Short mmCIF file of C-alpha atoms in Angstrom, two decimals:
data_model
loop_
_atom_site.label_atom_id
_atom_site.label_comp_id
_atom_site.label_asym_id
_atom_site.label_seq_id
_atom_site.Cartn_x
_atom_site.Cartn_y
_atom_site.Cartn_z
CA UNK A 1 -9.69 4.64 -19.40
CA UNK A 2 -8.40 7.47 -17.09
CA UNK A 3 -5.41 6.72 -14.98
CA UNK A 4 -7.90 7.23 -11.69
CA UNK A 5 -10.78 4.89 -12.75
CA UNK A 6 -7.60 2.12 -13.68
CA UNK A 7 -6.44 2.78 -9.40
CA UNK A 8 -9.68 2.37 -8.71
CA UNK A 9 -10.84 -0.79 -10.50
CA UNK A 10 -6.92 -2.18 -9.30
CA UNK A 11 -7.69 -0.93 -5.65
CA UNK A 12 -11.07 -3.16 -5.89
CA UNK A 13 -9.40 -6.07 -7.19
CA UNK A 14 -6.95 -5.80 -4.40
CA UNK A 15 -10.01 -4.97 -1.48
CA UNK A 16 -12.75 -7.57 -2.74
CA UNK A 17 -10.23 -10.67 -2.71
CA UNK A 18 -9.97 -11.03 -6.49
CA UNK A 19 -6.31 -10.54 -6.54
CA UNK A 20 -3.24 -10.72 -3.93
CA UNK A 21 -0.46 -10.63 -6.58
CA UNK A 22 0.81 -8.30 -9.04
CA UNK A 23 0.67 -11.37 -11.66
CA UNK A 24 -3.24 -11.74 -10.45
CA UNK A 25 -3.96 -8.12 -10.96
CA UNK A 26 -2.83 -8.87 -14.31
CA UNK A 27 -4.88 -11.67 -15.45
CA UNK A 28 -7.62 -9.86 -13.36
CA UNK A 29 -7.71 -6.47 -15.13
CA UNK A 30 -5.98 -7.44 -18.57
CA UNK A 31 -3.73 -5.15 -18.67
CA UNK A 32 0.09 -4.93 -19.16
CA UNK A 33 2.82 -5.42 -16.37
CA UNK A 34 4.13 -1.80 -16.51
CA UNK A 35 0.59 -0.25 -15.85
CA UNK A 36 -0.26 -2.15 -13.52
CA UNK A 37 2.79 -2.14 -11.64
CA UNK A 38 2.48 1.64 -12.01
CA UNK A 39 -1.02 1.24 -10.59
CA UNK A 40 0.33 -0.49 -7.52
CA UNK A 41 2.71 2.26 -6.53
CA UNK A 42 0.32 4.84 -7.01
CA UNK A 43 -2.05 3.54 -4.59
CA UNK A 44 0.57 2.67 -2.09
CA UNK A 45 1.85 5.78 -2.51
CA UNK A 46 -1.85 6.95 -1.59
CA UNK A 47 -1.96 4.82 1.25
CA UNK A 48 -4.46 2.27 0.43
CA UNK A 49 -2.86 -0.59 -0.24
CA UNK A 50 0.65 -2.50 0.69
CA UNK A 51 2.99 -4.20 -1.02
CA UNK A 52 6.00 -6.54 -0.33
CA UNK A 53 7.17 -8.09 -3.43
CA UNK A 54 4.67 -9.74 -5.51
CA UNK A 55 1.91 -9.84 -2.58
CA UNK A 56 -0.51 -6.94 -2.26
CA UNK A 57 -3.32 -5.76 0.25
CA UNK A 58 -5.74 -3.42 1.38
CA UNK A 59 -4.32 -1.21 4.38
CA UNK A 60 -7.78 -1.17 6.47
CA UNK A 61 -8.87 2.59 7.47
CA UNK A 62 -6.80 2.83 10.59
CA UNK A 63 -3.57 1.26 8.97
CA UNK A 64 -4.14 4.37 6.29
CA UNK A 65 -4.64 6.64 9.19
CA UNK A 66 -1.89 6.06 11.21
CA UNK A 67 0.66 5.19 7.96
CA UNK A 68 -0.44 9.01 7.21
CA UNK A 69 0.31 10.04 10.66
CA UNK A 70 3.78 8.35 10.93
CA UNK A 71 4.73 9.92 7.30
CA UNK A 72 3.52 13.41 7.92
CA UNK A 73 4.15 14.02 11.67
CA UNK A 74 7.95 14.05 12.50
CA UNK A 75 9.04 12.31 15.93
CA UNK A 76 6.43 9.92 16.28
CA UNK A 77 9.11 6.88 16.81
CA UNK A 78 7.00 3.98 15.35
CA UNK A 79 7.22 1.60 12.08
CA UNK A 80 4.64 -0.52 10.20
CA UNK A 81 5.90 -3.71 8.47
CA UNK A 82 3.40 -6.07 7.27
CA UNK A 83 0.74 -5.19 9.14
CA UNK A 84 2.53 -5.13 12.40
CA UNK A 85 3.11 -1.60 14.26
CA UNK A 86 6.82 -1.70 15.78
CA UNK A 87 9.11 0.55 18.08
CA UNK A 88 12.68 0.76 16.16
CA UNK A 89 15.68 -0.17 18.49
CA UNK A 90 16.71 3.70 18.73
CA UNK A 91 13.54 4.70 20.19
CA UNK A 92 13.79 1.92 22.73
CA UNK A 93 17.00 2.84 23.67
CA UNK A 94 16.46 6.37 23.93
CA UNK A 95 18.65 7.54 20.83
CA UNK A 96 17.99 9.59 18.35
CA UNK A 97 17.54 8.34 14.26
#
């Protein structure tokens, strides 16, 4: 199986609700730890899914969107963590990174 139908068939797992763990994915798609840990960073490296720890998710299309904006536009003074779109304490406080 190519690397990009293995993402894709992980991604699935991961948007459809058949897996929220990397030891779900697993069992789900039978395949080894390594590959599909390798899997995982791929697409969160693609901006599709997140991860903390063992949990992943689906990003939806405006999490993607604006994850994309905040990692290719420089100055934009905002964070994502879990879901949750936050202004850092520098940006509040008018200093710089």
């Amino acid at each position: 199986m190519k690397t990009e139908e293995f993402d894709w068939m992980v991604y699935h797992a991961i948007a459809w609700g058949h897996a929220a763990t990397i030891p779900a994915l697993i069992e789900y798609v039978g395949r080894e730890k390594t590959a599909v840990e390798e899997s995982v960073d791929r697409l969160v490296s693609y901006l599709l899914i997140e991860r903390d720890g063992e949990k992943v998710r689906a990003l939806s299309v405006e999490e993607s969107i604006l994850k994309c904006q905040l990692k290719h536009t420089a100055g934009i003074p905002l964070e994502i963590e879990n879901g949750v779109i936050k202004i850092p304490d520098f940006a509040r406080n008018g200093d710089k990174p």
